[in-house]
Every structure is written in C-alpha cells, then in structure tokens.
Coordinates of N, CA and C and ligand atoms in Angstrom, one line a residue:
M1323 N 1.0 -1.2 -0.2 CA 0.1 0.0 -0.1 C 1.1 1.3 0.2
K1324 N 0.8 2.2 -0.7 CA 1.5 3.2 -0.9 C 0.8 4.6 -0.2
N1325 N 1.5 5.4 0.6 CA 1.2 6.3 1.2 C 1.2 7.3 0.2
I1326 N 0.2 8.1 -0.1 CA -0.2 9.4 -1.0 C 0.0 10.8 -0.3
A1327 N 0.7 11.9 -0.5 CA 0.5 13.2 0.1 C 0.0 14.1 -1.4
V1328 N -1.3 14.5 -1.0 CA -2.2 15.4 -2.0 C -1.3 16.8 -1.4
F1329 N -0.8 17.6 -2.6 CA -0.2 19.3 -2.6 C -1.5 20.2 -3.1
V1330 N -2.1 21.2 -2.1 CA -2.9 21.5 -2.4 C -2.7 23.2 -1.9
S1331 N -3.7 24.1 -2.8 CA -3.4 25.3 -2.2 C -4.8 26.1 -2.2
G1332 N -5.9 25.7 -2.7 CA -7.1 26.4 -2.7 C -8.1 25.5 -2.1
G1333 N -9.6 25.4 -3.0 CA -10.5 24.8 -2.6 C -10.5 23.3 -2.7
G1334 N -9.8 22.2 -3.2 CA -9.5 21.1 -2.9 C -10.5 20.4 -3.5
T1335 N -11.4 20.6 -4.9 CA -11.8 19.8 -5.4 C -11.8 18.6 -5.7
N1336 N -10.4 18.9 -6.3 CA -9.6 17.3 -6.8 C -9.5 16.3 -5.6
L1337 N -9.1 17.2 -4.4 CA -8.7 15.9 -3.4 C -9.8 15.7 -3.0
Q1338 N -11.3 16.3 -2.9 CA -12.3 15.8 -2.7 C -12.8 14.4 -3.5
A1339 N -12.5 14.7 -4.8 CA -12.5 13.6 -5.8 C -11.9 12.1 -5.5
L1340 N -10.5 12.8 -4.8 CA -9.9 11.4 -4.2 C -10.1 11.2 -3.4
I1341 N -10.5 11.5 -2.0 CA -11.1 11.4 -0.9 C -12.7 10.7 -1.3
D1342 N -13.5 11.0 -2.3 CA -14.6 10.1 -2.6 C -14.1 9.0 -3.2
A1343 N -13.1 8.9 -4.1 CA -12.8 7.6 -4.6 C -12.2 6.7 -3.6
Q1344 N -11.7 7.2 -2.5 CA -11.1 6.2 -1.7 C -12.3 5.7 -0.7
A1345 N -13.2 6.4 -0.6 CA -14.3 5.8 0.2 C -14.9 4.8 -0.7
R1346 N -15.3 4.9 -1.9 CA -15.4 4.0 -2.8 C -14.6 2.8 -3.2
G1347 N -13.3 2.6 -2.3 CA -12.7 1.4 -2.8 C -11.6 1.6 -4.2
E1348 N -11.9 2.8 -4.5 CA -11.3 3.1 -6.2 C -9.6 3.2 -5.9
L1349 N -9.3 3.5 -4.7 CA -7.7 3.8 -4.5 C -7.0 2.4 -4.2
S1350 N -7.1 1.4 -4.9 CA -6.6 0.0 -4.2 C -5.2 -0.1 -3.9
G1351 N -4.5 0.7 -4.6 CA -3.1 0.5 -4.3 C -2.5 1.4 -3.4
G1352 N -3.3 2.2 -2.5 CA -2.6 3.6 -2.1 C -3.8 4.2 -0.9
K1353 N -3.1 5.1 -0.2 CA -3.6 5.5 1.2 C -3.6 6.9 1.1
L1354 N -4.5 7.9 1.1 CA -4.3 9.3 1.4 C -3.7 9.3 2.5
A1355 N -2.7 9.9 2.8 CA -1.9 9.7 4.0 C -1.2 11.2 4.5
L1356 N -1.6 12.2 3.5 CA -1.0 13.5 3.9 C -1.5 14.5 3.1
V1357 N -2.3 15.8 3.2 CA -2.3 17.0 2.6 C -1.3 17.9 3.1
L1358 N -1.0 18.5 2.2 CA -0.1 19.2 2.4 C -0.3 20.6 1.5
S1359 N -0.7 22.0 2.2 CA -1.0 23.0 1.6 C -0.1 23.9 1.7
S1360 N 0.0 25.0 0.2 CA 1.0 25.9 0.5 C 0.6 27.3 1.6
S1361 N -0.7 27.0 1.7 CA -1.5 28.3 2.7 C -2.2 27.8 3.6
P1362 N -2.2 28.4 4.7 CA -3.1 28.1 6.1 C -4.4 28.2 5.9
D1363 N -4.9 28.9 4.7 CA -6.3 29.2 4.6 C -6.8 28.4 3.5
A1364 N -6.3 27.4 3.1 CA -6.8 26.8 2.0 C -8.3 25.9 2.5
Y1365 N -9.5 25.8 1.6 CA -10.4 25.1 2.1 C -10.1 24.1 2.0
A1366 N -8.9 23.1 1.3 CA -8.6 21.9 1.0 C -8.2 21.2 2.6
L1367 N -7.8 22.3 3.2 CA -7.4 21.8 4.7 C -8.4 21.1 5.5
E1368 N -9.7 21.9 5.6 CA -10.9 21.5 6.3 C -11.6 20.1 5.8
R1369 N -11.2 20.0 4.1 CA -11.6 18.9 3.6 C -10.9 17.5 3.9
A1370 N -9.7 17.7 4.4 CA -8.4 16.9 4.6 C -9.0 16.5 6.4
R1371 N -9.2 17.1 7.0 CA -9.6 17.0 8.6 C -11.0 16.6 8.7
Q1372 N -12.0 16.8 7.7 CA -12.9 16.1 7.7 C -13.0 14.7 7.4
A1373 N -12.0 14.5 6.9 CA -11.8 13.4 5.9 C -10.9 12.0 7.2
G1374 N -10.4 12.9 8.0 CA -9.4 12.0 8.9 C -7.8 12.2 8.3
I1375 N -7.5 12.9 7.1 CA -6.2 12.9 6.7 C -5.3 14.1 7.4
P1376 N -4.1 13.3 7.8 CA -3.1 14.8 8.3 C -2.5 15.5 7.4
T1377 N -2.8 16.8 7.9 CA -2.5 17.8 7.2 C -0.8 18.4 7.7
A1378 N -0.5 19.2 6.8 CA 0.6 20.3 6.9 C 0.8 21.5 6.2
V1379 N 1.4 22.4 6.9 CA 1.1 23.7 5.9 C 2.5 24.2 5.6
C1380 N 3.2 24.1 4.2 CA 4.4 24.5 4.2 C 4.4 25.9 3.4
S1381 N 4.5 27.1 3.7 CA 4.1 28.3 2.9 C 5.8 28.9 3.0
K1382 N 5.6 29.3 1.7 CA 7.3 29.8 0.8 C 7.2 31.1 1.6
K1383 N 5.8 31.9 1.5 CA 6.0 33.2 2.3 C 6.7 33.0 3.5
E1384 N 5.9 32.0 4.5 CA 6.4 32.0 5.9 C 7.5 31.8 5.9
L1385 N 8.3 30.5 4.9 CA 9.8 29.9 5.5 C 10.9 31.0 4.9
G1386 N 10.4 31.9 4.0 CA 11.1 33.1 3.8 C 12.0 32.5 2.1
S1387 N 12.3 31.3 2.1 CA 13.4 30.8 0.8 C 12.8 29.3 0.2
Q1388 N 13.1 29.5 -0.8 CA 12.9 28.1 -1.7 C 13.5 26.8 -1.0
D1389 N 14.6 27.1 -0.3 CA 15.0 26.1 0.3 C 14.8 25.5 1.7
A1390 N 14.2 26.4 2.5 CA 13.6 26.5 3.5 C 12.2 25.8 3.2
F1391 N 11.7 25.9 2.1 CA 10.4 25.3 1.9 C 10.6 24.1 1.5
E1392 N 11.3 23.9 0.6 CA 11.5 22.5 0.2 C 12.2 21.5 1.1
S1393 N 13.0 22.1 2.3 CA 13.6 21.3 3.5 C 12.1 20.9 4.3
A1394 N 11.0 21.9 4.5 CA 10.1 21.5 5.1 C 9.2 20.7 4.6
I1395 N 9.3 20.7 3.3 CA 8.2 19.5 2.6 C 8.9 18.0 2.5
H1396 N 10.2 18.1 2.5 CA 11.0 16.8 2.6 C 10.7 16.3 4.0
K1397 N 10.8 17.2 5.1 CA 10.3 16.6 6.3 C 9.3 16.0 6.5
A1398 N 8.3 16.9 6.1 CA 6.6 16.4 6.0 C 6.4 14.8 5.6
L1399 N 7.2 15.1 4.1 CA 6.6 13.7 3.5 C 7.6 12.3 4.1
A1400 N 9.0 12.9 4.7 CA 9.5 11.8 5.6 C 8.6 11.3 6.8
E1401 N 8.1 12.2 7.3 CA 7.4 12.1 8.5 C 6.4 11.1 8.3
H1402 N 5.6 11.2 7.4 CA 4.5 10.3 6.8 C 4.7 9.1 6.0
S1403 N 6.1 9.2 5.5 CA 6.4 7.9 5.0 C 5.8 7.8 3.6
I1404 N 5.7 9.1 2.7 CA 5.1 9.0 1.8 C 5.9 8.3 0.5
H1405 N 5.2 7.9 -0.6 CA 5.6 7.5 -1.8 C 5.1 7.8 -2.8
V1406 N 4.0 8.7 -3.0 CA 3.5 9.2 -4.0 C 3.1 10.7 -3.8
I1407 N 3.2 11.6 -4.6 CA 2.9 12.8 -4.3 C 1.9 13.2 -5.6
V1408 N 0.5 14.0 -5.5 CA -0.3 14.5 -6.3 C -0.5 15.8 -6.1
L1409 N -0.1 16.6 -7.2 CA -0.3 18.1 -7.2 C -1.9 18.6 -7.7
A1410 N -2.4 19.0 -6.6 CA -4.2 18.9 -7.3 C -4.3 20.8 -6.9
G1411 N -4.0 21.2 -7.7 CA -4.3 22.9 -7.3 C -3.1 23.4 -6.6
F1412 N -1.8 22.9 -6.8 CA -0.9 23.4 -6.2 C 0.0 24.7 -6.6
L1413 N -0.2 25.6 -6.0 CA 0.4 26.9 -6.9 C 1.7 27.2 -6.7
S1414 N 2.7 27.1 -5.7 CA 4.0 27.1 -5.6 C 4.7 26.3 -6.4
I1415 N 6.1 26.9 -7.0 CA 6.5 26.0 -7.8 C 7.8 25.1 -7.2
L1416 N 7.9 24.1 -7.5 CA 8.6 23.2 -7.1 C 10.2 23.1 -7.7
S1417 N 11.2 22.9 -7.0 CA 12.4 23.0 -7.9 C 12.8 21.8 -8.6
E1418 N 13.9 21.8 -9.4 CA 14.4 20.6 -9.9 C 15.2 19.4 -8.8
D1419 N 15.7 20.1 -7.9 CA 16.1 19.7 -6.7 C 15.0 18.6 -6.0
L1420 N 13.9 19.0 -6.0 CA 12.9 18.0 -5.2 C 12.1 17.5 -6.6
T1421 N 11.6 17.5 -7.4 CA 11.1 17.1 -8.5 C 11.7 15.8 -8.8
S1422 N 13.3 16.1 -9.2 CA 14.5 15.1 -9.5 C 14.4 13.7 -8.0
W1423 N 14.0 14.2 -7.0 CA 14.0 13.3 -6.0 C 13.2 12.3 -5.9
W1424 N 11.9 12.5 -6.6 CA 10.8 11.7 -6.8 C 10.6 11.8 -8.4
P1425 N 11.5 10.8 -8.9 CA 11.0 10.5 -10.3 C 10.1 9.6 -10.8
E1426 N 9.0 9.9 -11.7 CA 7.8 9.3 -11.7 C 7.2 9.1 -10.6
R1427 N 7.1 9.7 -9.7 CA 6.3 9.6 -8.6 C 5.2 10.8 -8.1
I1428 N 5.5 11.9 -9.0 CA 4.8 13.2 -8.8 C 3.9 13.3 -10.2
L1429 N 2.5 13.2 -9.8 CA 1.6 13.5 -10.7 C 0.9 15.0 -10.5
N1430 N 0.7 15.4 -11.5 CA 0.1 16.8 -11.7 C -1.5 17.0 -12.4
I1431 N -2.4 17.8 -12.1 CA -3.7 17.9 -12.9 C -3.6 19.0 -13.5
H1432 N -3.6 19.0 -14.9 CA -3.7 20.2 -15.8 C -5.0 20.4 -16.5
P1433 N -5.7 21.6 -16.6 CA -7.1 21.9 -16.9 C -7.4 22.3 -18.3
S1434 N -6.2 21.6 -19.2 CA -6.2 21.6 -20.5 C -5.8 20.6 -21.1
L1435 N -5.8 20.2 -22.6 CA -5.3 19.3 -23.2 C -3.7 19.4 -23.4
I1436 N -3.1 19.3 -22.7 CA -1.3 19.3 -22.9 C -0.8 18.4 -24.4
P1437 N -0.4 19.0 -25.3 CA 0.5 20.5 -25.1 C 0.1 21.8 -25.2
S1438 N -1.3 22.0 -25.7 CA -2.2 23.3 -25.6 C -2.4 23.7 -24.4
F1439 N -2.4 25.2 -24.3 CA -2.6 26.1 -23.2 C -2.3 25.6 -21.8
C1440 N -0.6 25.4 -22.0 CA -0.1 25.2 -20.4 C 1.3 25.6 -20.5
G1441 N 1.9 25.2 -19.4 CA 3.2 26.0 -19.2 C 3.1 27.2 -18.2
K1442 N 4.1 28.1 -18.2 CA 4.1 29.2 -17.3 C 3.1 30.1 -17.2
G1443 N 2.5 30.4 -16.5 CA 1.8 31.5 -16.3 C 0.1 31.1 -16.9
M1444 N -0.2 29.6 -16.9 CA -1.1 28.9 -17.9 C -2.0 28.4 -16.2
Y1445 N -3.0 29.1 -15.4 CA -3.3 28.6 -14.4 C -4.6 28.9 -14.3
G1446 N -5.7 28.1 -13.5 CA -6.9 28.5 -13.3 C -7.6 29.2 -14.4
L1447 N -8.7 30.2 -14.1 CA -9.6 30.8 -15.2 C -8.6 31.3 -16.5
K1448 N -7.5 31.5 -16.2 CA -6.9 32.1 -17.4 C -6.4 31.0 -18.6
V1449 N -6.6 29.6 -18.3 CA -6.7 28.8 -19.1 C -7.7 28.6 -20.0
H1450 N -9.2 28.5 -19.4 CA -10.4 28.6 -20.0 C -10.4 29.7 -20.8
E1451 N -10.0 31.2 -20.4 CA -10.0 32.0 -21.3 C -9.1 32.2 -22.6
A1452 N -7.9 31.6 -22.7 CA -7.1 31.5 -23.4 C -8.0 30.3 -24.4
V1453 N -8.2 29.1 -23.8 CA -9.2 28.3 -24.8 C -10.1 29.1 -25.5
L1454 N -11.0 29.9 -25.0 CA -12.1 30.6 -25.5 C -11.7 31.9 -26.5
A1455 N -10.8 32.3 -26.3 CA -10.1 33.1 -27.2 C -9.5 32.8 -28.4
R1456 N -8.8 31.4 -28.3 CA -8.3 30.6 -29.5 C -9.2 30.2 -30.5
G1457 N -10.6 29.8 -29.9 CA -11.6 29.5 -30.7 C -11.2 27.8 -31.0
V1458 N -10.8 27.2 -29.9 CA -10.6 25.8 -30.5 C -11.9 25.2 -29.7
K1459 N -12.1 23.8 -30.7 CA -13.5 23.1 -30.2 C -13.7 22.2 -29.2
V1460 N -12.7 21.7 -28.7 CA -12.4 20.6 -27.7 C -11.6 21.4 -26.7
T1461 N -11.7 20.9 -25.7 CA -10.9 20.9 -24.6 C -10.9 19.8 -23.6
G1462 N -10.5 20.1 -22.3 CA -10.3 18.9 -21.4 C -9.1 19.1 -20.2
A1463 N -8.8 17.9 -19.7 CA -7.8 18.4 -18.8 C -6.5 17.0 -19.1
T1464 N -5.7 17.5 -18.4 CA -4.6 16.0 -18.5 C -3.8 15.9 -17.3
V1465 N -3.7 14.5 -16.9 CA -2.8 14.2 -15.6 C -1.5 13.8 -16.5
H1466 N -0.4 14.4 -15.5 CA 1.1 14.0 -16.3 C 2.1 13.9 -15.1
F1467 N 3.0 13.0 -15.2 CA 4.4 13.3 -14.4 C 4.5 14.5 -14.5
V1468 N 5.4 14.7 -13.0 CA 6.0 16.1 -13.1 C 7.4 16.3 -13.2
T1469 N 7.9 17.0 -14.3 CA 9.4 16.8 -14.5 C 9.7 18.5 -14.1
A1470 N 11.2 18.5 -14.4 CA 11.5 20.0 -14.1 C 10.9 21.0 -15.3
E1471 N 10.4 20.4 -16.1 CA 9.7 21.4 -17.5 C 8.2 21.6 -16.9
P1472 N 7.6 22.8 -16.7 CA 6.5 22.8 -16.1 C 5.5 22.5 -17.5
D1473 N 4.5 21.7 -17.0 CA 3.4 21.1 -17.6 C 4.1 20.0 -18.5
G1474 N 5.1 19.9 -18.7 CA 5.9 19.2 -19.7 C 6.6 17.5 -19.8
G1475 N 6.0 17.0 -18.5 CA 6.1 15.6 -18.1 C 5.2 14.7 -19.0
P1476 N 5.8 13.2 -19.0 CA 5.0 12.4 -19.6 C 3.6 12.5 -19.3
I1477 N 2.9 12.5 -20.3 CA 1.3 12.3 -20.0 C 0.5 10.9 -19.9
V1478 N 0.0 10.9 -18.9 CA -0.8 9.8 -18.5 C -2.1 9.3 -18.8
L1479 N -3.0 10.3 -18.5 CA -4.5 10.3 -19.2 C -4.9 11.6 -19.3
Q1480 N -5.6 11.6 -20.4 CA -6.4 12.8 -20.8 C -7.7 12.7 -21.1
K1481 N -8.9 13.8 -21.0 CA -10.2 13.4 -21.3 C -10.8 14.6 -21.8
A1482 N -11.3 14.4 -23.0 CA -11.8 15.9 -24.0 C -12.9 16.0 -23.8
I1483 N -13.6 17.3 -23.9 CA -15.2 17.8 -23.9 C -15.5 18.6 -25.3
D1484 N -16.7 18.8 -25.3 CA -16.7 19.6 -26.5 C -16.9 21.1 -26.0
I1485 N -16.4 22.2 -26.8 CA -17.2 23.6 -26.2 C -18.1 23.9 -26.7
L1486 N -19.2 24.3 -25.9 CA -20.4 24.9 -26.2 C -20.1 26.2 -26.9
P1487 N -21.4 26.4 -27.4 CA -21.6 27.9 -28.2 C -21.5 29.0 -27.2
D1488 N -22.3 28.7 -26.0 CA -22.4 29.5 -25.1 C -21.6 29.6 -23.8
D1489 N -20.4 29.0 -23.8 CA -19.6 28.9 -22.6 C -19.1 30.2 -22.3
T1490 N -18.5 30.1 -21.3 CA -17.7 31.4 -20.5 C -16.9 30.8 -19.7
P1491 N -15.7 31.5 -19.7 CA -14.4 30.8 -18.8 C -15.1 30.0 -17.5
E1492 N -15.8 30.5 -16.7 CA -16.2 30.0 -15.7 C -17.3 28.8 -15.7
S1493 N -18.0 28.6 -16.9 CA -18.7 27.8 -17.2 C -17.9 26.3 -17.9
L1494 N -16.9 27.0 -18.6 CA -15.9 25.6 -18.8 C -15.1 25.1 -18.1
Q1495 N -14.8 26.0 -16.9 CA -13.7 25.5 -15.9 C -14.8 24.3 -15.0
R1496 N -15.7 24.8 -15.0 CA -16.7 23.9 -14.3 C -17.3 22.5 -14.9
R1497 N -17.0 22.5 -16.2 CA -17.5 21.3 -16.7 C -15.9 20.6 -17.0
V1498 N -14.8 21.1 -17.2 CA -13.7 20.2 -17.3 C -13.3 20.0 -15.9
M1499 N -13.7 20.3 -14.8 CA -13.4 19.9 -13.7 C -14.5 18.6 -13.4
E1500 N -15.8 19.0 -13.5 CA -16.8 18.1 -13.4 C -16.5 16.6 -14.3
E1501 N -16.4 16.8 -15.6 CA -16.3 15.8 -16.5 C -15.1 15.4 -16.8
C1502 N -14.3 16.0 -16.3 CA -12.4 15.6 -16.9 C -11.9 15.5 -15.5
E1503 N -11.4 16.4 -14.9 CA -10.6 16.3 -13.8 C -11.0 15.2 -12.7
W1504 N -12.1 15.3 -12.0 CA -12.6 14.7 -11.0 C -12.5 13.1 -11.3
K1505 N -12.6 12.7 -12.5 CA -12.7 11.4 -12.8 C -11.3 11.2 -13.1
L1506 N -10.4 11.8 -14.1 CA -9.1 11.2 -14.5 C -8.0 11.4 -13.4
L1507 N -8.4 12.1 -12.4 CA -7.0 12.2 -11.1 C -7.2 10.8 -10.5
P1508 N -8.3 10.5 -9.9 CA -8.6 9.2 -9.1 C -7.9 8.2 -9.8
K1509 N -8.3 8.2 -11.0 CA -8.0 6.7 -12.0 C -6.5 7.0 -12.2
A1510 N -5.8 8.0 -12.5 CA -4.5 8.0 -12.5 C -3.5 7.5 -11.2
V1511 N -4.3 8.1 -10.4 CA -3.5 7.9 -8.9 C -3.4 6.4 -8.6
D1512 N -4.8 5.7 -9.0 CA -4.9 4.4 -8.7 C -4.0 3.8 -9.6
L1513 N -3.7 4.1 -11.0 CA -3.0 3.3 -11.6 C -1.2 3.4 -11.2
L1514 N -0.8 4.6 -10.7 CA 0.5 4.8 -10.3 C 0.5 3.9 -9.2
C1515 N -0.5 3.7 -8.4 CA -0.3 3.3 -6.8 C -0.1 1.7 -7.0
R1516 N -0.8 1.4 -8.3 CA -0.9 -0.3 -8.3 C 0.3 -0.6 -9.4
D1517 N 1.4 0.3 -9.5 CA 2.6 0.1 -10.5 C 2.0 -0.3 -11.8
A1518 N 1.0 0.5 -12.1 CA 0.3 0.1 -13.6 C 1.3 1.2 -14.5
L1519 N 2.2 1.8 -14.4 CA 2.4 2.9 -15.5 C 3.5 2.8 -15.6
K1520 N 4.2 2.8 -17.4 CA 5.7 2.7 -17.1 C 6.0 3.7 -18.3
V1521 N 7.1 4.5 -17.7 CA 7.4 5.6 -18.7 C 8.6 4.9 -19.6
E1522 N 8.2 5.2 -20.9 CA 9.3 5.2 -22.0 C 9.5 6.4 -22.6
G1523 N 10.6 7.2 -22.3 CA 10.5 8.4 -23.1 C 9.6 9.5 -22.6
R1524 N 8.7 10.0 -23.6 CA 7.9 10.7 -23.2 C 6.5 10.2 -23.1
T1525 N 6.3 8.9 -23.2 CA 5.0 8.0 -23.4 C 5.2 7.4 -22.0
V1526 N 3.7 7.0 -21.7 CA 3.8 6.4 -20.6 C 2.7 5.3 -21.2
K1527 N 3.1 4.0 -20.5 CA 2.2 2.7 -21.2 C 1.4 2.7 -20.0
I1528 N 0.3 2.0 -20.1 CA -0.5 1.6 -19.4 C -0.7 0.1 -18.9
I1529 N -0.1 -0.4 -18.5 CA 0.2 -2.2 -18.1 C -1.3 -2.8 -18.0
G1530 N -1.6 -3.6 -18.7 CA -3.4 -3.8 -18.5 C -4.1 -3.2 -19.6
G1531 N -3.4 -2.6 -20.4 CA -4.3 -2.0 -21.5 C -5.0 -0.7 -21.5
R1532 N -6.1 -0.2 -21.8 CA -6.5 0.9 -22.2 C -7.5 1.4 -21.1
V1533 N -7.4 2.7 -20.7 CA -8.4 2.9 -19.3 C -9.3 3.9 -20.1
I1534 N -10.7 3.6 -19.8 CA -11.4 4.6 -20.4 C -12.2 5.1 -18.9
V1535 N -12.0 6.5 -19.2 CA -12.2 7.6 -17.9 C -14.0 8.0 -18.4
Ligands
GRF173 C1 -7.9 22.6 -11.1 O1 -8.4 23.4 -12.3 C2 -6.7 21.7 -11.5 O2 -6.7 21.5 -12.6 C3 -5.7 23.0 -11.3 O3 -5.9 24.0 -10.3 C4 -7.2 23.6 -9.6 C5 -7.5 23.2 -8.7 O4 -8.8 23.2 -8.0 N1 -4.4 22.5 -11.2 P1 -9.2 22.4 -6.7 O5 -8.7 23.1 -5.6 O6 -9.1 21.1 -7.0 O7 -10.5 22.4 -6.7

C-alpha cells in the first residue's frame, strides 16, 4: 500500500474527488496519508480534516526561501512515509532539486489538453479564457508526471469535452472539472499506486491496457 501526499493551495475539489474515490474503494493500491497546503487558509485543509487525513502547511512566504520551503516539504514527506505525490491545484513552484528526488512519483492535474494551453502562467481561469479566445472546439484535462519542465512531463491520462457555443471561462472551468478532472485524477493515482504505469521517454504505457475514463 503506497502512502499518498496531496499538495493543495485552494478549494480542493480534486482532493475531494480523491477522498470520495478512496471511500468507494477505488484507490486500491494507495492510501491518502497527508494533505500538504502552501497556504494556511486553503479550504482543502478543512476537507482533509473532515476526512481524517493528516495535514501540513508549508508556506514559502512564511519560510522565507525556496530552500527552507523545500526542506519543510521533505521533512513532512519523510514523517508520513510518503511514496507518491499528487499536485492538485498546488500553486507554488517546486525546484528541479525536489522533483528529481521523486522521479515518476509526482502527478499533476492540468485543466487543458497538454501540449495546448499549458506552461508558465497558465493556471486557473486563464487557461479557459485562452481556450475560448483561440476558438478551439474541444478542451479537457491532463494528468501528467511532473518533471523540471512546467507541464512538460510524460502524459498519463487525458479526457476531452466539446466547447459549447455559450460557454464562458467559468462554465468551461466547471465542466472541465466535473467531466474530466474529478474522473481522471483518481484513476491516474490508482494506476500509479498499483505500479501500472511504465514511462518510456515521453510516453506512458498503461500495463493491462487501455483505460476509459
Ligand atoms: C484545478 O483546475 C486543477 O486542474 C488545477 O488547479 C485547479 C485546482 O482546483 N491544477 P481544486 O483546488 O482542486 O478545486
């Protein structure tokens, strides 16, 4: 059983999707063992408390430097014997020092179909505004492994939805979450915890075949 840490900064609806999946027995190879927030005010911490999951706060602002911030993260991960990290709306940047400690063991969820609408500065509503401004006809979400390149690591799972004529950035954000993110993330975490993901260069093979989300 792998111990999972979920890193959050905000509302934590993706964390909630993981909590609900665990309650349904859908995280068979893993256990939610820590929720680590970059902010003491994140509502995600309340979700963790309600689910009985240990929490930690590591705020770069309060710790003063990237080194102190990442030392605090390493300490929390060691204290909870963490094997797998899930970035679920975590807004602080992690250095290559930290990500290279966890090769193929950190997942991130991004609210677009990578490699479109991703990279530096592409987060939150900005992604959906850019999608609508460019006039693409489909969008979606991507779960990928985290490497030093922002949103550039090997892609694990993606799901697409159509853009509707009257979509706004807000309506699109909601539909991408409900129809893509909250389904993809628990599935990808389960696959990783069950050792069912094999990375070959930039490609991720799913052992046991195709996954329909
Ligand atoms: C999600 O859209 C996720 O894709 C992105 O940040 C947002 C987090 O939302 N990385 P929540 O805190 O899980 O509700």
